[in-house]
Short mmCIF file of C-alpha atoms in Angstrom, two decimals:
data_model
loop_
_atom_site.label_atom_id
_atom_site.label_comp_id
_atom_site.label_asym_id
_atom_site.label_seq_id
_atom_site.Cartn_x
_atom_site.Cartn_y
_atom_site.Cartn_z
CA MET A 156 0.00 0.00 0.00
CA GLU A 157 1.46 3.31 -1.14
CA LEU A 158 0.79 6.32 1.10
CA SER A 159 0.66 9.80 -0.40
CA LYS A 160 2.97 12.50 0.87
CA ARG A 161 0.04 14.17 2.63
CA GLN A 162 -0.91 10.92 4.33
CA GLU A 163 2.66 10.50 5.58
CA GLN A 164 2.46 14.07 6.94
CA ILE A 165 -0.77 13.29 8.76
CA ILE A 166 0.77 10.21 10.36
CA GLU A 167 3.71 12.34 11.49
CA ILE A 168 1.41 14.99 13.00
CA VAL A 169 -0.65 12.42 14.87
CA LYS A 170 2.41 10.52 15.99
CA THR A 171 3.94 13.59 17.63
CA GLY A 172 0.80 15.51 18.64
CA GLY A 173 -1.93 12.90 19.08
CA PRO A 174 -4.59 12.48 20.22
CA ILE A 175 -5.59 15.33 17.94
CA THR A 176 -8.88 16.27 16.27
CA GLY A 177 -9.41 16.32 12.53
CA GLU A 178 -9.87 20.11 12.71
CA HIS A 179 -6.47 20.58 14.32
CA ILE A 180 -4.76 18.34 11.78
CA ALA A 181 -6.43 20.38 9.01
CA GLU A 182 -5.22 23.65 10.60
CA LYS A 183 -1.64 22.40 10.79
CA LEU A 184 -1.72 21.48 7.12
CA GLN A 185 -3.63 24.65 6.16
CA LEU A 186 -6.31 22.57 4.51
CA THR A 187 -10.04 22.20 5.10
CA ARG A 188 -11.46 19.36 7.14
CA ALA A 189 -13.38 18.23 4.04
CA THR A 190 -10.21 17.95 1.98
CA LEU A 191 -8.64 15.74 4.62
CA ARG A 192 -11.64 13.46 5.08
CA PRO A 193 -10.64 10.81 2.50
CA ASP A 194 -7.06 10.72 3.79
CA LEU A 195 -8.19 10.29 7.38
CA ALA A 196 -10.62 7.58 6.32
CA ILE A 197 -7.86 5.72 4.51
CA LEU A 198 -5.46 5.99 7.40
CA THR A 199 -7.96 4.74 9.97
CA MET A 200 -9.40 1.96 7.86
CA SER A 201 -6.00 0.67 6.91
CA GLY A 202 -4.96 0.63 10.54
CA PHE A 203 -2.31 3.35 10.67
CA LEU A 204 -4.44 5.65 12.85
CA GLU A 205 -7.22 5.03 15.28
CA ALA A 206 -10.06 7.45 15.94
CA ARG A 207 -12.00 7.85 19.15
CA PRO A 208 -15.14 10.08 19.35
CA ARG A 209 -14.59 13.32 21.25
CA VAL A 210 -10.89 12.50 21.66
CA GLY A 211 -9.54 12.55 18.14
CA TYR A 212 -7.02 10.61 16.13
CA TYR A 213 -4.12 8.77 17.67
CA TYR A 214 -1.32 6.71 16.27
CA SER A 215 -2.00 2.99 16.37
CA GLY A 216 1.67 2.08 16.40
CA LYS A 217 1.09 0.08 13.24
CA SER A 218 3.64 0.57 10.54
CA LYS A 219 3.35 -0.91 7.06
CA ASN A 220 5.25 -3.87 8.40
CA LYS A 221 2.86 -4.24 11.30
CA ILE A 222 0.06 -4.62 8.80
CA LEU A 223 2.13 -7.19 6.93
CA SER A 224 2.87 -9.02 10.15
CA ASP A 225 -0.87 -9.24 10.88
CA GLN A 226 -1.17 -11.09 7.61
CA LEU A 227 1.67 -13.46 8.47
CA ARG A 228 -0.08 -14.33 11.71
CA GLN A 229 -2.76 -16.18 9.73
CA TYR A 230 -0.64 -19.17 8.77
CA ILE A 231 -1.07 -22.19 11.04
CA VAL A 232 1.37 -25.11 11.13
CA LYS A 233 -1.39 -27.65 10.51
CA ASP A 234 -2.22 -26.16 7.11
CA TYR A 235 1.38 -26.01 5.85
CA MET A 236 3.20 -28.99 7.35
CA SER A 237 4.41 -31.79 5.07
CA PRO A 238 4.51 -35.51 5.86
CA PRO A 239 7.35 -36.50 8.20
CA VAL A 240 9.97 -39.05 7.22
CA ILE A 241 10.16 -41.45 10.18
CA VAL A 242 12.59 -44.32 10.74
CA LYS A 243 13.17 -46.72 13.63
CA GLU A 244 16.14 -46.25 15.96
CA ASP A 245 17.68 -49.60 14.97
CA MET A 246 17.96 -48.73 11.25
CA SER A 247 21.61 -48.68 10.12
CA ILE A 248 23.23 -45.36 9.31
CA TYR A 249 23.75 -46.61 5.77
CA ASP A 250 20.03 -47.26 5.34
CA ALA A 251 19.27 -43.92 6.97
CA ILE A 252 21.44 -42.15 4.37
CA CYS A 253 19.63 -44.08 1.61
CA THR A 254 16.30 -42.96 3.09
CA ILE A 255 17.46 -39.32 3.00
CA PHE A 256 18.06 -39.71 -0.74
CA LEU A 257 14.99 -41.81 -1.52
CA GLU A 258 12.61 -39.54 0.36
CA ASP A 259 14.46 -36.40 -0.68
CA THR A 260 14.41 -34.97 2.82
CA GLY A 261 16.94 -33.21 5.00
CA THR A 262 16.00 -34.66 8.37
CA LEU A 263 14.85 -38.03 9.70
CA PHE A 264 12.64 -38.33 12.75
CA ILE A 265 13.45 -41.37 14.86
CA THR A 266 10.99 -43.51 16.81
CA ASN A 267 11.23 -46.56 19.07
CA ASP A 268 9.21 -49.77 18.68
CA ASN A 269 6.31 -48.07 20.44
CA ASN A 270 6.26 -45.31 17.77
CA ASP A 271 7.25 -42.75 20.41
CA PHE A 272 9.25 -39.84 19.01
CA ILE A 273 12.75 -40.18 20.47
CA GLY A 274 15.17 -38.28 18.21
CA VAL A 275 16.15 -36.32 15.13
CA CYS A 276 18.93 -37.19 12.69
CA SER A 277 20.03 -34.54 10.17
CA ARG A 278 22.18 -34.74 7.04
CA LYS A 279 24.94 -33.20 9.12
CA ASP A 280 24.66 -35.94 11.75
CA LEU A 281 24.94 -38.58 9.02
CA LEU A 282 27.82 -36.80 7.32
CA ARG A 283 29.69 -36.64 10.62
CA ALA A 284 29.17 -40.35 11.25
CA SER A 285 30.30 -41.39 7.79
CA MET A 286 33.29 -39.06 7.88
CA ILE A 287 34.57 -40.36 11.19
CA GLY A 288 34.85 -43.76 9.56
CA GLU A 289 32.22 -45.53 11.68
CA ASP A 290 30.94 -48.73 10.21
CA ILE A 291 27.83 -47.22 8.76
CA HIS A 292 26.46 -50.64 7.79
CA THR A 293 26.21 -51.90 11.36
CA MET A 294 25.91 -48.81 13.51
CA PRO A 295 22.26 -47.90 14.21
CA VAL A 296 20.96 -44.41 13.58
CA GLY A 297 19.76 -44.32 17.21
CA VAL A 298 23.29 -43.76 18.49
CA ASN A 299 23.83 -40.90 16.05
CA MET A 300 20.92 -38.55 16.66
CA SER A 301 19.86 -35.60 18.77
CA ARG A 302 17.75 -37.01 21.54
CA MET A 303 14.59 -36.07 23.43
CA PRO A 304 14.04 -34.04 25.57
CA ASN A 305 16.67 -31.73 24.04
CA LEU A 306 14.71 -31.21 20.85
CA THR A 307 12.60 -28.44 19.40
CA PHE A 308 9.13 -29.56 18.37
CA LEU A 309 5.77 -27.87 17.88
CA GLU A 310 2.12 -28.79 17.77
CA GLU A 311 -0.27 -28.36 14.87
CA HIS A 312 -2.12 -25.31 16.19
CA GLU A 313 1.01 -23.14 16.35
CA LEU A 314 2.00 -20.38 13.93
CA VAL A 315 4.21 -21.06 10.90
CA ILE A 316 6.00 -17.80 11.65
CA TYR A 317 6.92 -19.16 15.10
CA ALA A 318 8.24 -22.34 13.50
CA ALA A 319 10.40 -20.18 11.21
CA ASP A 320 11.63 -18.20 14.18
CA GLN A 321 12.58 -21.39 16.05
CA MET A 322 14.51 -22.75 13.04
CA ILE A 323 16.55 -19.54 12.90
CA GLU A 324 17.12 -19.38 16.65
CA LYS A 325 18.03 -23.06 17.09
CA GLU A 326 19.91 -23.21 13.76
CA ILE A 327 18.02 -26.23 12.50
CA ASP A 328 16.56 -26.99 9.07
CA SER A 329 13.25 -28.49 10.11
CA ILE A 330 10.91 -28.90 13.04
CA PRO A 331 8.91 -32.01 13.88
CA ILE A 332 5.21 -31.44 14.47
CA VAL A 333 3.86 -33.71 17.19
CA ARG A 334 0.72 -34.85 18.99
CA LYS A 335 0.81 -35.88 22.62
CA LYS A 336 0.02 -39.55 23.19
CA GLU A 337 -1.71 -41.09 26.19
CA ASN A 338 1.59 -42.37 27.58
CA ASN A 339 2.82 -38.72 27.69
CA LYS A 340 5.16 -39.39 24.77
CA TYR A 341 4.79 -37.78 21.37
CA GLN A 342 3.80 -39.02 17.96
CA VAL A 343 5.32 -37.21 14.94
CA VAL A 344 2.60 -36.15 12.52
CA GLY A 345 4.36 -33.64 10.27
CA ARG A 346 7.29 -31.37 9.65
CA ILE A 347 7.88 -27.74 8.87
CA SER A 348 11.18 -27.06 7.11
CA LYS A 349 12.96 -24.05 5.70
CA THR A 350 11.63 -25.30 2.36
CA THR A 351 8.09 -24.89 3.74
CA ILE A 352 8.91 -21.30 4.62
CA ALA A 353 10.48 -20.56 1.25
CA LYS A 354 7.42 -22.03 -0.50
CA LEU A 355 5.03 -19.96 1.59
CA PHE A 356 7.14 -16.86 0.93
CA VAL A 357 6.99 -17.47 -2.83
CA SER A 358 3.25 -18.23 -2.75
CA LEU A 359 2.55 -14.92 -0.99
CA PHE A 360 4.16 -13.29 -3.97
CA LYS A 361 2.62 -15.35 -6.74
CA GLU A 362 -0.95 -15.47 -5.56
CA MET B 953 -5.86 -4.12 5.82
CA GLU B 954 -9.48 -4.89 6.68
CA LEU B 955 -12.09 -3.94 4.12
CA SER B 956 -15.61 -3.06 5.22
CA LYS B 957 -18.57 -4.99 3.88
CA ARG B 958 -19.51 -2.02 1.70
CA GLN B 959 -16.01 -1.84 0.26
CA GLU B 960 -16.14 -5.54 -0.58
CA GLN B 961 -19.49 -4.88 -2.32
CA ILE B 962 -17.99 -2.05 -4.33
CA ILE B 963 -15.11 -4.27 -5.46
CA GLU B 964 -17.63 -6.90 -6.51
CA ILE B 965 -19.68 -4.36 -8.51
CA VAL B 966 -16.60 -2.99 -10.28
CA LYS B 967 -15.20 -6.47 -10.90
CA THR B 968 -18.35 -7.62 -12.69
CA GLY B 969 -19.56 -4.33 -14.20
CA GLY B 970 -16.48 -2.16 -14.63
CA PRO B 971 -15.48 0.25 -15.96
CA ILE B 972 -18.28 1.98 -14.12
CA THR B 973 -18.73 5.56 -12.87
CA GLY B 974 -19.02 6.50 -9.22
CA GLU B 975 -22.60 7.59 -9.84
CA HIS B 976 -23.57 4.18 -11.15
CA ILE B 977 -21.92 2.39 -8.25
CA ALA B 978 -23.84 4.70 -5.88
CA GLU B 979 -27.10 3.90 -7.68
CA LYS B 980 -26.57 0.18 -7.40
CA LEU B 981 -25.95 0.50 -3.68
CA GLN B 982 -28.79 3.03 -3.25
CA LEU B 983 -26.42 5.48 -1.64
CA THR B 984 -25.29 8.99 -2.53
CA ARG B 985 -22.06 9.65 -4.38
CA ALA B 986 -20.87 11.67 -1.36
CA THR B 987 -21.37 8.76 1.00
CA LEU B 988 -19.28 6.55 -1.24
CA ARG B 989 -16.47 9.03 -1.75
CA PRO B 990 -14.26 7.87 1.19
CA ASP B 991 -14.73 4.21 0.25
CA LEU B 992 -13.77 4.84 -3.36
CA ALA B 993 -10.78 6.86 -2.24
CA ILE B 994 -9.63 4.03 0.01
CA LEU B 995 -10.07 1.42 -2.69
CA THR B 996 -8.18 3.36 -5.32
CA MET B 997 -5.38 4.54 -3.07
CA SER B 998 -4.81 1.10 -1.65
CA GLY B 999 -4.67 -0.34 -5.14
CA PHE B 1000 -7.81 -2.48 -5.33
CA LEU B 1001 -9.46 -0.25 -7.93
CA GLU B 1002 -8.13 2.09 -10.55
CA ALA B 1003 -9.92 5.21 -11.73
CA ARG B 1004 -9.69 6.83 -15.16
CA PRO B 1005 -11.24 10.25 -15.89
CA ARG B 1006 -14.37 10.07 -18.07
CA VAL B 1007 -14.21 6.25 -17.97
CA GLY B 1008 -14.82 5.34 -14.38
CA TYR B 1009 -13.56 2.78 -11.94
CA TYR B 1010 -12.18 -0.56 -12.99
CA TYR B 1011 -10.79 -3.51 -11.11
CA SER B 1012 -7.02 -3.51 -10.87
CA GLY B 1013 -6.80 -7.24 -10.38
CA LYS B 1014 -5.01 -6.60 -7.11
CA SER B 1015 -6.08 -8.73 -4.21
CA LYS B 1016 -4.86 -8.26 -0.64
CA ASN B 1017 -2.08 -10.65 -1.51
CA LYS B 1018 -1.15 -8.59 -4.55
CA ILE B 1019 -0.57 -5.68 -2.23
CA LEU B 1020 1.56 -7.91 -0.03
CA SER B 1021 3.47 -9.09 -3.07
CA ASP B 1022 4.26 -5.48 -3.97
CA GLN B 1023 5.96 -5.24 -0.60
CA LEU B 1024 7.94 -8.43 -1.21
CA ARG B 1025 9.20 -6.97 -4.48
CA GLN B 1026 11.34 -4.50 -2.52
CA TYR B 1027 13.95 -6.97 -1.34
CA ILE B 1028 17.07 -7.09 -3.49
CA VAL B 1029 19.61 -9.93 -3.36
CA LYS B 1030 22.50 -7.54 -2.73
CA ASP B 1031 21.02 -6.36 0.58
CA TYR B 1032 20.29 -9.83 1.95
CA MET B 1033 23.02 -12.14 0.65
CA SER B 1034 25.52 -13.64 3.08
CA PRO B 1035 29.22 -14.32 2.47
CA PRO B 1036 29.85 -17.37 0.27
CA VAL B 1037 31.97 -20.31 1.44
CA ILE B 1038 34.38 -20.96 -1.40
CA VAL B 1039 36.91 -23.81 -1.76
CA LYS B 1040 39.28 -24.85 -4.53
CA GLU B 1041 38.48 -27.81 -6.77
CA ASP B 1042 41.51 -29.78 -5.57
CA MET B 1043 40.48 -29.79 -1.90
CA SER B 1044 39.84 -33.35 -0.66
CA ILE B 1045 36.29 -34.44 0.06
CA TYR B 1046 37.32 -34.99 3.67
CA ASP B 1047 38.50 -31.39 4.00
CA ALA B 1048 35.37 -30.21 2.21
CA ILE B 1049 33.22 -31.98 4.81
CA CYS B 1050 35.28 -30.38 7.58
CA THR B 1051 34.73 -26.97 5.94
CA ILE B 1052 30.97 -27.58 5.92
CA PHE B 1053 31.12 -28.07 9.69
CA LEU B 1054 33.62 -25.33 10.45
CA GLU B 1055 31.80 -22.70 8.39
CA ASP B 1056 28.39 -24.03 9.38
CA THR B 1057 27.12 -23.91 5.83
CA GLY B 1058 25.09 -26.27 3.66
CA THR B 1059 26.77 -25.67 0.32
CA LEU B 1060 30.31 -25.08 -0.90
CA PHE B 1061 31.06 -23.05 -4.02
CA ILE B 1062 34.02 -24.39 -5.97
CA THR B 1063 36.57 -22.35 -7.91
CA ASN B 1064 39.63 -23.12 -10.04
CA ASP B 1065 43.08 -21.58 -9.58
CA ASN B 1066 41.90 -18.53 -11.50
CA ASN B 1067 39.08 -17.97 -8.94
CA ASP B 1068 36.50 -18.69 -11.65
CA PHE B 1069 33.30 -20.18 -10.31
CA ILE B 1070 33.14 -23.75 -11.65
CA GLY B 1071 30.84 -25.78 -9.39
CA VAL B 1072 28.64 -26.33 -6.35
CA CYS B 1073 28.99 -29.10 -3.79
CA SER B 1074 26.13 -29.70 -1.34
CA ARG B 1075 25.89 -31.74 1.87
CA LYS B 1076 24.03 -34.31 -0.17
CA ASP B 1077 26.87 -34.55 -2.71
CA LEU B 1078 29.33 -35.10 0.13
CA LEU B 1079 27.09 -37.62 1.86
CA ARG B 1080 26.77 -39.58 -1.38
CA ALA B 1081 30.54 -39.64 -1.89
CA SER B 1082 31.27 -40.78 1.64
CA MET B 1083 28.51 -43.40 1.55
CA ILE B 1084 29.73 -44.98 -1.66
CA GLY B 1085 32.99 -45.70 0.10
CA GLU B 1086 35.18 -43.44 -2.02
CA ASP B 1087 38.51 -42.59 -0.45
CA ILE B 1088 37.42 -39.22 0.82
CA HIS B 1089 40.97 -38.33 1.91
CA THR B 1090 42.39 -38.43 -1.61
CA MET B 1091 39.45 -37.75 -3.90
CA PRO B 1092 39.13 -34.04 -4.75
CA VAL B 1093 35.86 -32.20 -4.31
CA GLY B 1094 36.09 -31.15 -7.97
CA VAL B 1095 35.05 -34.62 -9.15
CA ASN B 1096 32.07 -34.63 -6.82
CA MET B 1097 30.20 -31.45 -7.62
CA SER B 1098 27.52 -30.06 -9.89
CA ARG B 1099 29.33 -28.27 -12.65
CA MET B 1100 28.94 -25.10 -14.73
CA PRO B 1101 27.08 -24.34 -16.95
CA ASN B 1102 24.36 -26.55 -15.43
CA LEU B 1103 24.02 -24.40 -12.33
CA THR B 1104 21.56 -21.85 -11.07
CA PHE B 1105 23.11 -18.54 -10.11
CA LEU B 1106 21.93 -14.96 -9.82
CA GLU B 1107 23.37 -11.47 -9.80
CA GLU B 1108 23.19 -8.93 -7.00
CA HIS B 1109 20.49 -6.72 -8.51
CA GLU B 1110 17.91 -9.49 -8.67
CA LEU B 1111 14.95 -9.98 -6.35
CA VAL B 1112 15.17 -12.12 -3.22
CA ILE B 1113 11.72 -13.45 -4.04
CA TYR B 1114 13.04 -14.69 -7.38
CA ALA B 1115 15.95 -16.41 -5.61
CA ALA B 1116 13.41 -18.14 -3.33
CA ASP B 1117 11.38 -19.19 -6.35
CA GLN B 1118 14.46 -20.66 -8.02
CA MET B 1119 15.42 -22.65 -4.90
CA ILE B 1120 11.93 -24.19 -4.82
CA GLU B 1121 11.83 -24.89 -8.54
CA LYS B 1122 15.35 -26.34 -8.79
CA GLU B 1123 15.09 -28.09 -5.41
CA ILE B 1124 18.31 -26.59 -4.08
CA ASP B 1125 19.14 -25.13 -0.67
CA SER B 1126 21.15 -22.12 -1.77
CA ILE B 1127 22.01 -19.99 -4.77
CA PRO B 1128 25.42 -18.50 -5.53
CA ILE B 1129 25.42 -14.78 -6.28
CA VAL B 1130 27.96 -13.88 -8.95
CA ARG B 1131 29.61 -11.02 -10.80
CA LYS B 1132 30.74 -11.42 -14.39
CA LYS B 1133 34.50 -11.20 -14.85
CA GLU B 1134 36.38 -9.83 -17.83
CA ASN B 1135 37.20 -13.35 -19.04
CA ASN B 1136 33.42 -14.03 -19.27
CA LYS B 1137 33.64 -16.32 -16.24
CA TYR B 1138 32.00 -15.57 -12.93
CA GLN B 1139 33.24 -14.62 -9.48
CA VAL B 1140 31.11 -15.74 -6.51
CA VAL B 1141 30.37 -12.80 -4.22
CA GLY B 1142 27.56 -14.10 -2.01
CA ARG B 1143 24.86 -16.62 -1.39
CA ILE B 1144 21.15 -16.63 -0.75
CA SER B 1145 19.94 -19.73 1.10
CA LYS B 1146 16.64 -20.99 2.43
CA THR B 1147 17.95 -19.71 5.77
CA THR B 1148 18.12 -16.20 4.25
CA ILE B 1149 14.48 -16.54 3.24
CA ALA B 1150 13.38 -17.84 6.64
CA LYS B 1151 15.24 -14.95 8.34
CA LEU B 1152 13.61 -12.38 6.07
CA PHE B 1153 10.21 -13.98 6.67
CA VAL B 1154 10.69 -13.75 10.44
CA SER B 1155 12.01 -10.18 10.26
CA LEU B 1156 8.89 -9.07 8.34
CA PHE B 1157 6.92 -10.30 11.30
CA LYS B 1158 9.08 -8.95 14.09
CA GLU B 1159 9.76 -5.48 12.76
#
């Protein structure tokens, strides 16, 4: 949304002198109240200013980016997550690497025989194991993973933007999305990755 | 930006019956032209409608997301790229893997002795090499990379959103940013990764 020069001036006046009536804004700009009416309507309806009867206009604290951020708050993990790639803890590292290629994923989520979520194994974890010269055909992936409870995970109702924030903060490429089970363990039901974020970013633009 | 019910109605009228004059829109809504004036001002200034003298209002084809996408068009590669991690083609795969860990990057950009950009080596390329059982201590990274000219790269003046689009389309995690050299080869000067996109996405929200 492009603001006109006059609209930017009005925001500035209200920011520094608000709450202020429409008449006083008009005086400061040496314009009539009628001339300003469309501008004030635009600025209040688009959320830059708020108006209160008998008080006047005041600055809502919303910048253009605030309005954008309101839009970003709409995206819920559940609607954007992709299927998780899950393997058992006793799978060999060699087979885990093959799974990474076959499923074209960056991260494996590891479960025990009870299907409880117990760990995460990334491409970096696998690269480290194979570089060290471990016997990748016999060593299980369960000894070469990041382990619960030291993992970042989210539930389906959370915001995609929060998932993105966690990936940046924790320096990880994807986040498992879980549901709590009756035994107080978690079941993995999805994943949000940096690819998810890049796709959403592009779709905002293309739509 | 929240539109009022009346504004949504106006958009609908113009979408189906435009170009249409303000008077005719007012008639259809059984309102006066004066009552509609602020709404029409809002809709044209925020880009939903366009107005042409002696023709009337017509639908710009801009949705709320179009307005968002205009904002996303502001981000230029040059302002968001991070430093590239560059290694020579004769570095061993073992050392390349170590570099991935030391520099905490996902992708290495490969140059020859002349500092020309000749290839890209990803974590997946390295994982494949080490899995196959190659001698990673002697084999050079130059035989285990994706090679020019079959690579995606961009220049500094391009849009971040286009870089994101290319990463999705080509299924890659990062894009080298290059400058053309006098010998018609390229010098790598930066990278845009999915991490860059996730960071930008989060910063839009936090700002």
